[in-house]
């Protein structure tokens, strides 16, 4: 299967702990996106990369959040000092270019206790 | 603020009927439009994309775009119980990220 993969699929953590999620995009996709989805809402954009360059960050992304895409391949999203409000599904998507179709991974469901 | 509006539903249709899902968007500069299907607890799965005014058909699905009215719709013909899911409308704005609606929940009953 050459789709987008994410790891872990589920994460339960205690408030104040740091967590890191990984996303592996479809090979040869230059764009990689992170979204967050809470119950009853559509996904909300967090940030995206063109190869290794982070091109845009949403105002939703506080300074506790950081994302990287070293070497333009996989990406990590780290949340420091987690809060209960961070509980959500974190979705990764990739596309060939900017206006092209974005394909989503299975998501990482984060629960902060 | 750029917005995408959808009726949250639920939209209930009998098996075999046509389901019509609608979406409006606020940014006139938007260029590409997508419909994703999302089953409960799963991630969004692409159903259709459309870039030009008019209709685009793919199997039982037809996407319709009217840029003048800032309106996108998805028709599902011969609806099946397996089509029961939340349908997300998404618009690609000029900065290349997707703006999603809150989704319409579709229920197809036998």
Coordinates of N, CA, C and O in Angstrom, one line a residue, chain B residues 45-105:
Chain B
X45 N -12.0 10.4 3.0 CA -11.7 9.7 1.8 C -12.2 10.5 0.6 O -13.4 10.8 0.5
X46 N -11.3 10.7 -0.4 CA -11.8 11.5 -1.6 C -12.8 10.8 -2.4 O -12.7 9.6 -2.7
X47 N -13.9 11.6 -2.7 CA -15.0 11.0 -3.6 C -14.9 11.7 -5.0 O -14.9 11.0 -6.0
X48 N -14.8 13.0 -5.0 CA -14.8 13.7 -6.3 C -14.0 15.0 -6.1 O -14.0 15.6 -5.0
X49 N -13.5 15.5 -7.2 CA -13.0 16.8 -7.3 C -13.5 17.5 -8.6 O -13.8 16.8 -9.5
X50 N -13.7 18.8 -8.5 CA -14.2 19.5 -9.7 C -13.5 20.9 -9.7 O -13.3 21.5 -8.7
X51 N -13.1 21.3 -10.9 CA -12.4 22.6 -11.1 C -13.2 23.6 -11.9 O -13.1 24.8 -11.8
X52 N -14.1 23.0 -12.9 CA -14.7 23.9 -13.8 C -16.2 23.9 -13.6 O -16.8 22.9 -13.1
X53 N -16.9 25.0 -14.0 CA -18.3 25.1 -13.9 C -19.0 23.9 -14.6 O -18.5 23.5 -15.7
X54 N -20.1 23.5 -14.1 CA -20.9 22.4 -14.7 C -20.9 21.1 -13.9 O -20.7 21.2 -12.7
X55 N -21.1 20.1 -14.6 CA -21.3 18.8 -13.9 C -20.1 17.9 -14.2 O -19.5 17.9 -15.3
X56 N -19.7 17.0 -13.3 CA -18.7 16.0 -13.5 C -19.3 14.7 -12.9 O -19.6 14.7 -11.7
X57 N -19.3 13.7 -13.7 CA -19.8 12.4 -13.2 C -18.8 11.3 -13.1 O -17.8 11.3 -13.8
X58 N -18.9 10.5 -12.0 CA -18.0 9.4 -11.8 C -18.9 8.3 -11.1 O -19.1 8.3 -9.9
X59 N -19.3 7.3 -11.9 CA -20.1 6.3 -11.4 C -21.4 6.8 -10.9 O -22.1 7.5 -11.6
X60 N -21.7 6.5 -9.7 CA -23.0 6.9 -9.1 C -23.0 8.4 -8.6 O -24.0 8.9 -8.1
X61 N -21.8 9.0 -8.6 CA -21.6 10.3 -8.1 C -21.5 11.4 -9.2 O -20.9 11.2 -10.2
X62 N -22.2 12.5 -8.9 CA -22.1 13.7 -9.8 C -21.8 14.9 -9.0 O -22.5 15.2 -8.0
X63 N -20.7 15.6 -9.3 CA -20.4 16.9 -8.6 C -20.9 18.0 -9.6 O -20.7 17.9 -10.8
X64 N -21.4 19.0 -9.0 CA -21.9 20.2 -9.7 C -21.2 21.5 -9.2 O -21.2 21.6 -7.9
X65 N -20.7 22.3 -10.0 CA -20.1 23.6 -9.6 C -20.7 24.7 -10.3 O -20.9 24.7 -11.5
X66 N -21.1 25.8 -9.5 CA -21.5 27.0 -10.1 C -20.7 28.1 -9.4 O -21.0 28.5 -8.2
X67 N -19.7 28.6 -10.0 CA -18.8 29.6 -9.4 C -19.5 31.0 -9.2 O -19.2 31.7 -8.3
X68 N -20.4 31.3 -10.1 CA -21.1 32.6 -10.0 C -22.0 32.6 -8.8 O -22.1 33.6 -8.1
X69 N -22.6 31.5 -8.4 CA -23.4 31.4 -7.2 C -22.6 30.9 -6.0 O -23.1 30.8 -4.9
X70 N -21.3 30.5 -6.2 CA -20.4 30.0 -5.2 C -21.1 28.8 -4.5 O -21.2 28.8 -3.2
X71 N -21.4 27.9 -5.3 CA -22.2 26.7 -4.9 C -21.6 25.4 -5.5 O -21.3 25.4 -6.7
X72 N -21.5 24.4 -4.6 CA -21.0 23.1 -5.1 C -22.0 22.1 -4.5 O -22.5 22.2 -3.4
X73 N -22.3 21.1 -5.3 CA -23.2 20.0 -4.8 C -22.7 18.7 -5.2 O -21.8 18.5 -6.1
X74 N -23.2 17.7 -4.5 CA -22.8 16.3 -4.8 C -24.1 15.5 -4.9 O -24.9 15.5 -3.9
X75 N -24.3 14.8 -6.0 CA -25.5 13.9 -6.1 C -25.0 12.5 -6.0 O -24.0 12.1 -6.7
X76 N -25.7 11.7 -5.2 CA -25.4 10.3 -5.2 C -26.7 9.5 -5.7 O -27.7 9.6 -5.0
X77 N -26.5 8.9 -6.8 CA -27.6 8.1 -7.4 C -27.7 6.7 -6.8 O -26.6 6.2 -6.4
X78 N -28.9 6.1 -6.8 CA -29.0 4.7 -6.3 C -28.3 4.6 -4.9 O -27.4 3.7 -4.8
X79 N -28.7 5.4 -4.0 CA -28.0 5.4 -2.7 C -28.1 4.0 -2.0 O -29.2 3.3 -2.1
X80 N -27.0 3.7 -1.4 CA -26.9 2.4 -0.7 C -26.7 2.6 0.8 O -26.1 3.7 1.2
X81 N -27.1 1.7 1.7 CA -26.8 1.9 3.1 C -25.3 2.1 3.4 O -25.0 2.8 4.3
X82 N -24.4 1.5 2.5 CA -23.0 1.7 2.7 C -22.6 3.2 2.4 O -21.4 3.6 2.7
X83 N -23.5 4.0 1.8 CA -23.2 5.4 1.6 C -23.4 6.2 2.8 O -23.0 7.4 2.8
X84 N -24.0 5.6 3.8 CA -24.2 6.4 5.1 C -22.9 6.8 5.7 O -22.1 5.9 6.1
X85 N -22.7 8.1 5.8 CA -21.4 8.6 6.3 C -21.6 10.1 6.4 O -22.7 10.7 6.0
X86 N -20.5 10.8 6.8 CA -20.5 12.3 6.7 C -19.8 12.7 5.5 O -18.7 12.2 5.2
X87 N -20.4 13.6 4.7 CA -19.8 14.1 3.5 C -19.2 15.5 3.7 O -20.0 16.4 4.1
X88 N -18.0 15.7 3.5 CA -17.3 16.9 3.7 C -17.0 17.6 2.4 O -16.4 17.1 1.5
X89 N -17.4 18.9 2.3 CA -17.1 19.7 1.2 C -15.8 20.5 1.5 O -15.7 21.0 2.7
X90 N -14.9 20.6 0.6 CA -13.6 21.3 0.9 C -13.3 22.2 -0.3 O -13.5 21.8 -1.5
X91 N -12.8 23.3 0.0 CA -12.4 24.3 -1.1 C -11.0 24.6 -0.9 O -10.5 24.9 0.2
X92 N -10.2 24.6 -2.0 CA -8.8 25.0 -2.0 C -8.7 26.5 -2.2 O -9.0 26.9 -3.3
X93 N -8.2 27.2 -1.2 CA -8.1 28.6 -1.4 C -6.8 29.0 -2.1 O -6.0 28.1 -2.5
X94 N -6.6 30.2 -2.3 CA -5.4 30.6 -3.1 C -4.1 30.4 -2.4 O -3.0 30.6 -3.0
X95 N -4.1 30.0 -1.1 CA -2.9 29.6 -0.5 C -2.7 28.1 -0.4 O -1.9 27.6 0.4
X96 N -3.5 27.4 -1.2 CA -3.3 26.0 -1.4 C -3.7 25.1 -0.2 O -3.3 23.9 -0.2
X97 N -4.3 25.6 0.8 CA -4.8 24.7 1.9 C -6.3 24.5 1.7 O -7.0 25.3 1.0
X98 N -6.8 23.4 2.3 CA -8.2 23.1 2.2 C -9.0 23.8 3.3 O -8.6 23.7 4.5
X99 N -10.1 24.4 3.0 CA -11.1 24.9 3.9 C -12.3 24.0 3.9 O -12.9 23.8 2.8
X100 N -12.6 23.4 5.0 CA -13.7 22.4 5.1 C -14.9 23.0 5.7 O -14.9 23.8 6.5
X101 N -16.1 22.4 5.2 CA -17.3 22.6 5.9 C -17.4 21.7 7.1 O -16.5 20.8 7.3
X102 N -18.5 21.8 7.8 CA -18.6 20.9 9.0 C -19.1 19.5 8.6 O -19.1 18.6 9.5
X103 N -19.5 19.4 7.4 CA -20.0 18.1 6.9 C -21.5 17.9 7.0 O -22.1 18.5 7.9
X104 N -22.0 17.1 6.1 CA -23.4 16.7 6.1 C -23.5 15.2 6.4 O -22.9 14.4 5.7
X105 N -24.3 14.8 7.4 CA -24.4 13.4 7.7 C -25.5 12.8 6.9 O -26.7 13.3 6.9

